[in-house]
Coordinates of C-alpha atoms in Angstrom, one line a residue:
X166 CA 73.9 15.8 2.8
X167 CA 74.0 17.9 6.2
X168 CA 71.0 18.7 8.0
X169 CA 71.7 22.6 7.0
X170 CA 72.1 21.9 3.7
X171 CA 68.5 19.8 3.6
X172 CA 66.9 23.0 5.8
X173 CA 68.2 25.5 3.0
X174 CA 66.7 23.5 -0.1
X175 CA 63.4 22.7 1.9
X176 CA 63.1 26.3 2.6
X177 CA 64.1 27.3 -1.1
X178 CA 61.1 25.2 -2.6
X179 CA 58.6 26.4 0.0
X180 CA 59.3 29.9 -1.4
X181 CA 59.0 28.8 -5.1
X182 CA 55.7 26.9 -4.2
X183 CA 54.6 29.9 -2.4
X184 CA 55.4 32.2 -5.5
X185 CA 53.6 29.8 -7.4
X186 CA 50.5 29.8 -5.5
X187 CA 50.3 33.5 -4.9
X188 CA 50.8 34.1 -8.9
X189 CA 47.8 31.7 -9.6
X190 CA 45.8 33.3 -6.8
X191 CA 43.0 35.1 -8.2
X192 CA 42.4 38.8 -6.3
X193 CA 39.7 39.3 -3.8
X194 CA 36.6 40.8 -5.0
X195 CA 35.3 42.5 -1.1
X196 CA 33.2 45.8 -0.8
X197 CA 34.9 48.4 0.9
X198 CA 34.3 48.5 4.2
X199 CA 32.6 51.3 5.9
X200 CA 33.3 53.3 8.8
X201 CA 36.7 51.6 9.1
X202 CA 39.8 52.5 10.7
X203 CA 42.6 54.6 8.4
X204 CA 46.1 53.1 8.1
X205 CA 46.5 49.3 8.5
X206 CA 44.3 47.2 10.2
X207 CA 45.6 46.5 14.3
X208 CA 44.4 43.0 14.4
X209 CA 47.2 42.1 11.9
X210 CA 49.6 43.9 14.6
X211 CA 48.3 42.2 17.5
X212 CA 46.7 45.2 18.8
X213 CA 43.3 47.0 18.4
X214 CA 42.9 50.1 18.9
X215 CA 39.7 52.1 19.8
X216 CA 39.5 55.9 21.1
X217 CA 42.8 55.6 22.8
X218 CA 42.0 52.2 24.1
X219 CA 44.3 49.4 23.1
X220 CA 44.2 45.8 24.0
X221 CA 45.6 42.3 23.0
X222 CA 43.5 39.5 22.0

């Protein structure tokens, strides 16, 4: 077996595993946050952004 060929299976059961996991996974239960930013949160963009200030952590 070629070393592609062992790359595209590994990779094939780390997505079932991962489908697996995430089906089991039980939701989050937070509060909603207050006073928070609208639309999706920066940090998961790299960026924050505060009152036309943006920087990278």
């Amino acid at each position: 077996m070629d070393k592609e060929t062992r790359i595209k299976e590994a990779a094939a059961r780390a997505l079932k595993e991962a489908k697996a996991r995430k089906a089991k996974a039980k939701p989050l239960d937070l509060d909603a946050e207050l006073g928070g930013r609208d639309g999706p949160e920066p940090i998961r963009f790299g960026d924050w952004e505060k009152k036309g200030i943006a920087s990278d952590f």
